[in-house]
PDB file of C-alpha atoms in Angstrom:
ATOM      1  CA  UNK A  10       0.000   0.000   0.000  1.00 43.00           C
ATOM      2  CA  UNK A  11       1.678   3.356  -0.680  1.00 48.00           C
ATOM      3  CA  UNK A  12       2.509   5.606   1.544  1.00 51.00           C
ATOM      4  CA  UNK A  13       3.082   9.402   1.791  1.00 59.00           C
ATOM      5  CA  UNK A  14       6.003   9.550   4.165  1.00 61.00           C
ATOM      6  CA  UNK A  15       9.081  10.431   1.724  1.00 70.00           C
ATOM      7  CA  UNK A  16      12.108   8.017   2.014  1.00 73.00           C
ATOM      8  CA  UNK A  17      14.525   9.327   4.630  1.00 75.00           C
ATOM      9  CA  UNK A  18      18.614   9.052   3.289  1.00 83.00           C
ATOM     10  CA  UNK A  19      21.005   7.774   6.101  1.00 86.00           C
ATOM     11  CA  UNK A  20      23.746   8.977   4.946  1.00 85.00           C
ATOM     12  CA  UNK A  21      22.516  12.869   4.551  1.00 89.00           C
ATOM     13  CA  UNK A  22      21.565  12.479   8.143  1.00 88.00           C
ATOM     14  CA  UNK A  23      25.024  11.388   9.392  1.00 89.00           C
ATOM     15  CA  UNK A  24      26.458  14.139   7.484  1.00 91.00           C
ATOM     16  CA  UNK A  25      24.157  16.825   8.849  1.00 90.00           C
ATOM     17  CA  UNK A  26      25.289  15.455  12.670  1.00 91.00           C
ATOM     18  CA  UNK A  27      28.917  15.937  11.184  1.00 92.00           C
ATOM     19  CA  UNK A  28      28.070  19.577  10.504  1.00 91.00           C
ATOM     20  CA  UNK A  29      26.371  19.930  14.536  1.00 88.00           C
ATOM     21  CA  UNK A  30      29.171  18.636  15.583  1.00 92.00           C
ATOM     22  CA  UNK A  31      31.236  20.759  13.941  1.00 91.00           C
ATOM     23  CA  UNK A  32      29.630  23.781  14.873  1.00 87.00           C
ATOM     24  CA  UNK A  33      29.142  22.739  18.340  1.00 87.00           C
ATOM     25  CA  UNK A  34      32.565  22.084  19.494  1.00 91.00           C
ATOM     26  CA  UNK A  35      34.589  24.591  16.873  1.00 89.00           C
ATOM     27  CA  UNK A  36      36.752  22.035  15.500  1.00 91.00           C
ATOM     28  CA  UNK A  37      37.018  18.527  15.659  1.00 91.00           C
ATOM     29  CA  UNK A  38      38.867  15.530  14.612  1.00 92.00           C
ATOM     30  CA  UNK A  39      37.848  12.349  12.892  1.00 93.00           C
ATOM     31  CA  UNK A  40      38.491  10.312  16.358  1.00 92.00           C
ATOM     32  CA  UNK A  41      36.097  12.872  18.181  1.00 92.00           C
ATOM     33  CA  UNK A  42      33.600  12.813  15.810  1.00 92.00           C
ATOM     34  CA  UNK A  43      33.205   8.993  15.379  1.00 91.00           C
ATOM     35  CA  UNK A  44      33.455   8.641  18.889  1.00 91.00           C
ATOM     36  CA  UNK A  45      30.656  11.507  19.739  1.00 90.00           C
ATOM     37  CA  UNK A  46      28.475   9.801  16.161  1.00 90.00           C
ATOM     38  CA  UNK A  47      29.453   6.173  17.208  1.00 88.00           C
ATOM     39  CA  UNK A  48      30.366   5.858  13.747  1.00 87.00           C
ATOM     40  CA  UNK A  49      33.191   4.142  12.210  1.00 91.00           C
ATOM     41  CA  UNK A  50      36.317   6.705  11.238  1.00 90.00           C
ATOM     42  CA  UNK A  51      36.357   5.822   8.349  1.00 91.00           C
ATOM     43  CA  UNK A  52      33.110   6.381   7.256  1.00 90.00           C
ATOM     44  CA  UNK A  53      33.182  10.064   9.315  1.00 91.00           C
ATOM     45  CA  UNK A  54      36.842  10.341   6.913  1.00 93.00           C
ATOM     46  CA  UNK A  55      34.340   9.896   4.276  1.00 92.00           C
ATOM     47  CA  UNK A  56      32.278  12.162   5.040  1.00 92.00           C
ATOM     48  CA  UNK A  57      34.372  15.038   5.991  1.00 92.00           C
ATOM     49  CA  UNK A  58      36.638  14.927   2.545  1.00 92.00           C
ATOM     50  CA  UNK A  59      33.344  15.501   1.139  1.00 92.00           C
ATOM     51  CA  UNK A  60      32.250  18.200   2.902  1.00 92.00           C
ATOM     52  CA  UNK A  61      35.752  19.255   2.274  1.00 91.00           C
ATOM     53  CA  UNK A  62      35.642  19.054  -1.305  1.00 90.00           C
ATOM     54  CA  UNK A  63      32.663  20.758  -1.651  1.00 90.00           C
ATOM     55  CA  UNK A  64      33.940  24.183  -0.135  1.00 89.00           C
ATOM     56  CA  UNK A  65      31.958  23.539   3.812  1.00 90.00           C
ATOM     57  CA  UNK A  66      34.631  22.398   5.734  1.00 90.00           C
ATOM     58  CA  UNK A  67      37.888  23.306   5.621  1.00 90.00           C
ATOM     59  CA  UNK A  68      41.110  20.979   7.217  1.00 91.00           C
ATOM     60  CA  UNK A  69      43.811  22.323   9.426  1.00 90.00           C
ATOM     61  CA  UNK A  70      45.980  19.445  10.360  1.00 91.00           C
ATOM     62  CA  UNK A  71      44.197  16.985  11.874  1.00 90.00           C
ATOM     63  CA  UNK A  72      41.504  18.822  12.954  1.00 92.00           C
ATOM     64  CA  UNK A  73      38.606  20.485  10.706  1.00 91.00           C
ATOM     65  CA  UNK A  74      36.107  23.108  11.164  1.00 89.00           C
ATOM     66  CA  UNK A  75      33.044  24.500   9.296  1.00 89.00           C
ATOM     67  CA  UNK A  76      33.713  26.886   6.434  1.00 89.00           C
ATOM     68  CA  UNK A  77      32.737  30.926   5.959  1.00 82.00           C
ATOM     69  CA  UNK A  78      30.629  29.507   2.856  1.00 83.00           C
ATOM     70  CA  UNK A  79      28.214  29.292   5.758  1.00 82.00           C
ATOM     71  CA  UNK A  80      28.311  32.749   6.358  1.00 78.00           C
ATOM     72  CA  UNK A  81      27.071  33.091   2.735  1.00 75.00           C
ATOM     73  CA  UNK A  82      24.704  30.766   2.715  1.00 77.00           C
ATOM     74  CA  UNK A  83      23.120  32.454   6.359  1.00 76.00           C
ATOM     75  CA  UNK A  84      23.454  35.934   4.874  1.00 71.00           C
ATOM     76  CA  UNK A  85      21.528  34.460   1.673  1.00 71.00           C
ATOM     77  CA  UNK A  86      18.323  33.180   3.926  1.00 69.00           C
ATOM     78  CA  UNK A  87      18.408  36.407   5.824  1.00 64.00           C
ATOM     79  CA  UNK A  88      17.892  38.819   2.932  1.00 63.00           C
ATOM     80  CA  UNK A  89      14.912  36.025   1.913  1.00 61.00           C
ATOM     81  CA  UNK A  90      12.999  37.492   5.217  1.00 61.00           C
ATOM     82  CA  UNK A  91      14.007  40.796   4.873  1.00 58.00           C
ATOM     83  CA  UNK A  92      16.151  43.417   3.528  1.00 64.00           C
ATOM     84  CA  UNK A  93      19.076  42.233   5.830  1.00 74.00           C
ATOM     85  CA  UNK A  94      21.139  46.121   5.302  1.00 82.00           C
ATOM     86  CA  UNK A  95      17.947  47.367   6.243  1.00 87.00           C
ATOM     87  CA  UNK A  96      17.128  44.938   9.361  1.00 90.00           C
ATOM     88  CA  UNK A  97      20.735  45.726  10.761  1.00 90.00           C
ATOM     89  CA  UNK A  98      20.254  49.263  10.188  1.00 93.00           C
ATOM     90  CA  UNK A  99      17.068  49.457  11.998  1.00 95.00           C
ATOM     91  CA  UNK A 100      18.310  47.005  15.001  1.00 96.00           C
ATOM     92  CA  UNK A 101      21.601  48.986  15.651  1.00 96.00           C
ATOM     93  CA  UNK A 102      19.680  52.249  15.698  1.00 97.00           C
ATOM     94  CA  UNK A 103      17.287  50.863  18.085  1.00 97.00           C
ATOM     95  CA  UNK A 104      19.485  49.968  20.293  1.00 97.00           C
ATOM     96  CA  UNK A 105      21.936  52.991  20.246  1.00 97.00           C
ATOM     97  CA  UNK A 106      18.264  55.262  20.759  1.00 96.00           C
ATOM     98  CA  UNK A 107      17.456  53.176  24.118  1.00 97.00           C
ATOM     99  CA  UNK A 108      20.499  51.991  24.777  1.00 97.00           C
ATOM    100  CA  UNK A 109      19.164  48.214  25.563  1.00 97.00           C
ATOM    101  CA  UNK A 110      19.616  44.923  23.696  1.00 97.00           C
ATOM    102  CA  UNK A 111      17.403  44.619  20.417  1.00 97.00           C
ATOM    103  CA  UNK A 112      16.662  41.406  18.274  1.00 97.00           C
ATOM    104  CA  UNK A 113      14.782  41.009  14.843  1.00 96.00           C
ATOM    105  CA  UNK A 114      14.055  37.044  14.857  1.00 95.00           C
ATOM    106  CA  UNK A 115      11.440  35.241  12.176  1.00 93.00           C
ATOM    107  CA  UNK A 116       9.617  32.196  12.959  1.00 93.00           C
ATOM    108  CA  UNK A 117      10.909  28.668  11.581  1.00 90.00           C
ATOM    109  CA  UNK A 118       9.402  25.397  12.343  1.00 90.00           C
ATOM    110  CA  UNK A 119       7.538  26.695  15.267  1.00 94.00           C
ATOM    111  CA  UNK A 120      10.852  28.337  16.687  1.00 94.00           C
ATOM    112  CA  UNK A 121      12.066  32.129  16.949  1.00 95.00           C
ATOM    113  CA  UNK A 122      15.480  32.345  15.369  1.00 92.00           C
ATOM    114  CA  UNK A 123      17.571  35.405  16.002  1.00 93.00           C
ATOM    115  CA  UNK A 124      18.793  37.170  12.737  1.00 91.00           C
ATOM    116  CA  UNK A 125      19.847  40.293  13.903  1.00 92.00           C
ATOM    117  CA  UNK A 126      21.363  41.644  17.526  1.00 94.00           C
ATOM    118  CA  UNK A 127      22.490  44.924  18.337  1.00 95.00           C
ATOM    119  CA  UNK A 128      23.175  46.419  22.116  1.00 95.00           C
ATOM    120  CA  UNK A 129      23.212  49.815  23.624  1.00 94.00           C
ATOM    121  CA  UNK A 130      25.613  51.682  25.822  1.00 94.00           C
ATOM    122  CA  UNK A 131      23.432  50.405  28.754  1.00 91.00           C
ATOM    123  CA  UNK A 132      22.266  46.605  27.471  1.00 90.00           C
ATOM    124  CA  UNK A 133      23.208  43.873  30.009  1.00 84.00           C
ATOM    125  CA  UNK A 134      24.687  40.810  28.471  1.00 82.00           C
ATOM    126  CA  UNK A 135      22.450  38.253  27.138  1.00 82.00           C
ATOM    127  CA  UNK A 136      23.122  34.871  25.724  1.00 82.00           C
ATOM    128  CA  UNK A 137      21.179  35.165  22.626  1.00 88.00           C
ATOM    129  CA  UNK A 138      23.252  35.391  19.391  1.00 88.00           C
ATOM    130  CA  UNK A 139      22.095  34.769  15.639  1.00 88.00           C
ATOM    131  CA  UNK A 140      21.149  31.597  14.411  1.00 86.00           C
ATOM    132  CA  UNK A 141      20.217  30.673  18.116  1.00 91.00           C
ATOM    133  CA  UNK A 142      16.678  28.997  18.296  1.00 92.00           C
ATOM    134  CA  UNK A 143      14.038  29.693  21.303  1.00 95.00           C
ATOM    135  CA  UNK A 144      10.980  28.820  22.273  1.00 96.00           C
ATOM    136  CA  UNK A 145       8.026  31.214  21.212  1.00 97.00           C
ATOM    137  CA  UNK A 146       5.819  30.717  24.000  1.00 97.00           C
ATOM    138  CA  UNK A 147       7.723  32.197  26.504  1.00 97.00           C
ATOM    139  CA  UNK A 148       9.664  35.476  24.339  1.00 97.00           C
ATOM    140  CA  UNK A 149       8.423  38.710  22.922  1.00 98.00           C
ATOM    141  CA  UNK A 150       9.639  37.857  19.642  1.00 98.00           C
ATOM    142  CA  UNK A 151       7.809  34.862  19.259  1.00 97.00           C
ATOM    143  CA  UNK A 152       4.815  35.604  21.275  1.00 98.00           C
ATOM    144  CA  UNK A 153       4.768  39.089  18.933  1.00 98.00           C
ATOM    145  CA  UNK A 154       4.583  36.705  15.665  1.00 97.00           C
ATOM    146  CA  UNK A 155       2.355  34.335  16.993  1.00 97.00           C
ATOM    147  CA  UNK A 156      -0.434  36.707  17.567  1.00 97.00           C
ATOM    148  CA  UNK A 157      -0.427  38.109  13.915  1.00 96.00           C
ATOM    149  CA  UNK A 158      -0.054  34.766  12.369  1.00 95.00           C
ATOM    150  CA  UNK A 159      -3.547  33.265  11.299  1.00 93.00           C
ATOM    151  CA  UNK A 160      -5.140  31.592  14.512  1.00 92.00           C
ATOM    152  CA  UNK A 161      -5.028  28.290  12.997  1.00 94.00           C
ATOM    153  CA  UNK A 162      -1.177  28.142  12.219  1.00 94.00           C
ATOM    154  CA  UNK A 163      -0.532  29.492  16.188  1.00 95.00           C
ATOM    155  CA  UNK A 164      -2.684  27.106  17.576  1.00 95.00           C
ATOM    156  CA  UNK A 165      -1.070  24.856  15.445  1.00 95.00           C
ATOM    157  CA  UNK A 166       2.539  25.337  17.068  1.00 95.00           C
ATOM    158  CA  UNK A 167       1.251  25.658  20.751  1.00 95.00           C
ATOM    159  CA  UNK A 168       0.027  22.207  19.926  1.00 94.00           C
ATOM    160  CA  UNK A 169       2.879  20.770  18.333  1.00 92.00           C
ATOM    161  CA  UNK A 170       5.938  22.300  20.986  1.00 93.00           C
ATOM    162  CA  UNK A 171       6.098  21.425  24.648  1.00 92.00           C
ATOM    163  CA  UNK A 172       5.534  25.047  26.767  1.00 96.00           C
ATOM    164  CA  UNK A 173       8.194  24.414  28.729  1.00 95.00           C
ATOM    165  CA  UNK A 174       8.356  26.479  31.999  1.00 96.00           C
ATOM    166  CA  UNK A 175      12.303  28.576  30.878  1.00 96.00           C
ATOM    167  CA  UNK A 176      11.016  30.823  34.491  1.00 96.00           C
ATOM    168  CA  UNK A 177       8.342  30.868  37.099  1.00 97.00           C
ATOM    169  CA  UNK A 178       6.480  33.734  35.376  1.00 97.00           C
ATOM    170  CA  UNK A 179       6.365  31.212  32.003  1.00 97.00           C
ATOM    171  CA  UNK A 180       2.865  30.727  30.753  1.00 97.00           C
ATOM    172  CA  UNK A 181       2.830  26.999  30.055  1.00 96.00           C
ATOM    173  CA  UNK A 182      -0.998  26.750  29.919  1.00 96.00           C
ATOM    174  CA  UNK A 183      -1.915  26.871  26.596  1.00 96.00           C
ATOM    175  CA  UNK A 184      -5.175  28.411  27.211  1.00 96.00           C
ATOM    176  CA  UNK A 185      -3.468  31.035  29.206  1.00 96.00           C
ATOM    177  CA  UNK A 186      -0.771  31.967  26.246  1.00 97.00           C
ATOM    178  CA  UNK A 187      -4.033  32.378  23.741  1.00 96.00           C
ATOM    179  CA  UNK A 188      -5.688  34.865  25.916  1.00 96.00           C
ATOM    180  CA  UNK A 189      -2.438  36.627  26.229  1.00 96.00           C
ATOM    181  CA  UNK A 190      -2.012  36.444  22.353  1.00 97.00           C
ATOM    182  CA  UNK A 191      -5.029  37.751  22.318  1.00 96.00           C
ATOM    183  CA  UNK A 192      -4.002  41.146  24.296  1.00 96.00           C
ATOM    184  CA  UNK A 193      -0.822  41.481  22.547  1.00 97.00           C
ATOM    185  CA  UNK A 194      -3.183  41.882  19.258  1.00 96.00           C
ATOM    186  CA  UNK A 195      -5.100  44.341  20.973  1.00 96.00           C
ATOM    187  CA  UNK A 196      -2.346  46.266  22.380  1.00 95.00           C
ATOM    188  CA  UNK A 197       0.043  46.142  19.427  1.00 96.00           C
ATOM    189  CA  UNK A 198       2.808  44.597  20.820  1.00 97.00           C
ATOM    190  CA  UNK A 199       4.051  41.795  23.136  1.00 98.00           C
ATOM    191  CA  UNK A 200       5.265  41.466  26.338  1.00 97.00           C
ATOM    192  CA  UNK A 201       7.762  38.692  28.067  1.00 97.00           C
ATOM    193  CA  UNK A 202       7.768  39.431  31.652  1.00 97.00           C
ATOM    194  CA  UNK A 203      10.941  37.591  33.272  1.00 97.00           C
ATOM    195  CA  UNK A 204       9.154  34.732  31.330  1.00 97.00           C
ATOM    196  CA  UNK A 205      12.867  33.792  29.416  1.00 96.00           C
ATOM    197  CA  UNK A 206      15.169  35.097  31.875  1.00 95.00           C
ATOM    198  CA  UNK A 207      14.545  35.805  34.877  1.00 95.00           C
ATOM    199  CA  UNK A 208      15.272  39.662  35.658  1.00 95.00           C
ATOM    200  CA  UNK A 209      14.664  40.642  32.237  1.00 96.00           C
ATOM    201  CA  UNK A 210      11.608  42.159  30.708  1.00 97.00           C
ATOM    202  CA  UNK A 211      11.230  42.674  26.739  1.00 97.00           C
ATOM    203  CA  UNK A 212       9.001  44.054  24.336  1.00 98.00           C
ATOM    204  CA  UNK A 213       8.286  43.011  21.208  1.00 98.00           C
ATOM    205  CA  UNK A 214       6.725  43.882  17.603  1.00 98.00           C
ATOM    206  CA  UNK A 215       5.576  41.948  14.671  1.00 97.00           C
ATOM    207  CA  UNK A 216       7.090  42.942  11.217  1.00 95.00           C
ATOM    208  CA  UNK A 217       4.256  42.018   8.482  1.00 92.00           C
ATOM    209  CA  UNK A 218       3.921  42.465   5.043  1.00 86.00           C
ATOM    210  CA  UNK A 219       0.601  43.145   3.185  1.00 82.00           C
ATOM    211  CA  UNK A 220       0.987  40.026   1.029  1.00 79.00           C
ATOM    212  CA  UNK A 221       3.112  38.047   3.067  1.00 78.00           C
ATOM    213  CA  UNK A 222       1.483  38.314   5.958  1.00 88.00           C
ATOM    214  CA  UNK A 223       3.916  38.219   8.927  1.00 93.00           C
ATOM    215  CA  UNK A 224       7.564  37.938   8.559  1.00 91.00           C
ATOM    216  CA  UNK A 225       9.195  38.393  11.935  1.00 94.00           C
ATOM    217  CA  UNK A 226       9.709  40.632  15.143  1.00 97.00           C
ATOM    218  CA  UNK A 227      11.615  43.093  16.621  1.00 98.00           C
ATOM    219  CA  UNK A 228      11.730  43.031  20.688  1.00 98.00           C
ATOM    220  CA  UNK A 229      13.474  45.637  23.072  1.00 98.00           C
ATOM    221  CA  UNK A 230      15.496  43.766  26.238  1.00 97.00           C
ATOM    222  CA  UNK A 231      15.851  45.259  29.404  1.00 96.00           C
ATOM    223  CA  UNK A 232      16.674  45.007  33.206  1.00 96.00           C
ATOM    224  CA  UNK A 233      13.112  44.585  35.181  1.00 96.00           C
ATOM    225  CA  UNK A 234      14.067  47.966  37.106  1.00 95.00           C
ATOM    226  CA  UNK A 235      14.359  49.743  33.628  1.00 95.00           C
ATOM    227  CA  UNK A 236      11.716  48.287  31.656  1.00 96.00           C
ATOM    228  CA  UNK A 237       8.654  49.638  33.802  1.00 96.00           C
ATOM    229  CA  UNK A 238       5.401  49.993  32.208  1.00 96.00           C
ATOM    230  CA  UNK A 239       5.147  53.519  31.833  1.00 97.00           C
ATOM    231  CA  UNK A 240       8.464  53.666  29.694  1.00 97.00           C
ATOM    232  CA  UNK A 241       6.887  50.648  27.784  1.00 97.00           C
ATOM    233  CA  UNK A 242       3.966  52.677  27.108  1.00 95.00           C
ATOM    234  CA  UNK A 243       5.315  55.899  26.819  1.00 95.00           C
ATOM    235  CA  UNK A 244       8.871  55.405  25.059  1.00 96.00           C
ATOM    236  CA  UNK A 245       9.109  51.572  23.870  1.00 97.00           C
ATOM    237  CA  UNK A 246       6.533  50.774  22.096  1.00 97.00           C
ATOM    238  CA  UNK A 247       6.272  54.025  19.951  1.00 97.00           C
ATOM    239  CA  UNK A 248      10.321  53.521  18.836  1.00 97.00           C
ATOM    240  CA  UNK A 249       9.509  50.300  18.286  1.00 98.00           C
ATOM    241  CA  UNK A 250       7.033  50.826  15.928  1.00 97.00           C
ATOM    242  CA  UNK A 251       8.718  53.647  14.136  1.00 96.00           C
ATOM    243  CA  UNK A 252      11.433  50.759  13.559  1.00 96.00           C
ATOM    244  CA  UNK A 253       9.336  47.908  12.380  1.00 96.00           C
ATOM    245  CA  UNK A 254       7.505  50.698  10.263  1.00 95.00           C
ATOM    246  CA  UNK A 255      10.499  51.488   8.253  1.00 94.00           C
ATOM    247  CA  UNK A 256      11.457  47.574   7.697  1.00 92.00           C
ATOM    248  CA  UNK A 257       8.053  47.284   6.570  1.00 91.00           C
ATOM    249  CA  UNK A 258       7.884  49.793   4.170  1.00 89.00           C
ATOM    250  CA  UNK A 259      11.115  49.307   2.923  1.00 84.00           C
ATOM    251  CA  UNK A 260      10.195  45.103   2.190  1.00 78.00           C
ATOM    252  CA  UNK A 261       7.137  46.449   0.167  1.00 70.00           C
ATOM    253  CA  UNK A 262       9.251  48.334  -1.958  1.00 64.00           C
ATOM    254  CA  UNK A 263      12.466  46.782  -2.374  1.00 56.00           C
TER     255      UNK A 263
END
């Protein structure tokens, strides 16, 4: 009887935990790797000369490590979102205007995955960095793009991902975290309150296009003692809209 599951290839899978590895540890060397894949050397030899061959891993010694034709390739997916000159532009002045962290991050496979990062003269240090993955639930970013995404496609991914508690203040009810998508729609913008890290407050924007509907989020991080709710009200959300404005406009007409 057929079936509509496509046929998985082994061998692309052991090469894509070569390239994990790989960017996990730095470097590596065949003996590490085959140890960490409990795979033979020579197959992970295999492997790596063709990776190597093809320009995405380059080999110093004994040891190898992932090429800057990755950078390429990120930069390539980035401008597919959005105008990536104009995203950077828009973060960094963001963040020099309130001097706090500031993220643009688009959704991918129910994920928020941080393109863009830019910090002020008073931003504390955060471990986010681009190309990291978090949860939506329980960040500005994502919660932002999950309440301008049609209802069935969020309720979709609060069904499909775990909403793991990251804090005490997390809302892992998903009842709970549609109401609150609800007020964040009414509102205009998002809030995570100590709900990723604890001390930390954020703010947060959807980017959308007319046609394309939503294609990420800004968000504005802060120290709880900094990011009170009348400089939310009052300051925040008004820059951050004048920032997500511009990306817009400038994705409709690029």
């Amino acid at each position: 009887m057929p079936t509509n599951t496509p046929r998985k290839i082994e061998a692309v899978r052991k090469t894509c935990r070569i390239i994990d590895i790989l960017q996990t540890r730095g470097e590596a060397g065949i003996t590490e790797i085959s140890e960490e894949m409990d795979f033979s050397k020579s197959a992970v030899h295999g492997h790596l000369a063709t990776l190597a061959d093809e320009g995405l891993v380059v080999k110093d010694g004994h040891s190898y490590y992932l090429s800057l034709q990755f950078v390429d390739i990120a930069e390539s997916i980035k401008e597919r979102i959005a105008k990536r000159e104009i995203v950077r532009e828009q973060v960094r002045t963001l963040a020099e205007e309130t001097g706090e962290v500031v993220h643009f991050g688009a959704e991918e496979n129910g994920q928020v995955v941080y393109l863009s990062k830019s910090k002020g003269d008073s931003a504390v240090e955060t471990a986010s960095k681009v190309g990291k993955r978090m949860p939506m639930h329980s960040t500005s970013l994502g919660k932002a793009i999950l309440a301008e995404l049609p209802s069935e496609d969020a309720e979709r991914i609060i069904d499909q991902h775990e909403l793991t508690a990251r804090t005490e203040h997390t809302l892992t009810d998903p009842d709970e975290l549609l109401a609150e998508l609800g007020e964040t729609r009414e509102r205009g913008y998002s809030i995570d309150d100590e709900e990723n890290i604890p001390g930390v407050r954020c703010i947060g924007m959807a980017v959308s296009d007319p046609e394309a509907g939503v294609f990420g989020a800004l968000s504005i991080s802060a120290p709880s003692q900094r990011m009170t709710e009348d400089r939310i009200e009052n300051e925040l959300s008004e820059k951050i809209a004048q920032a997500a404005n511009v990306i817009e406009v400038n994705s409709m007409y690029s």
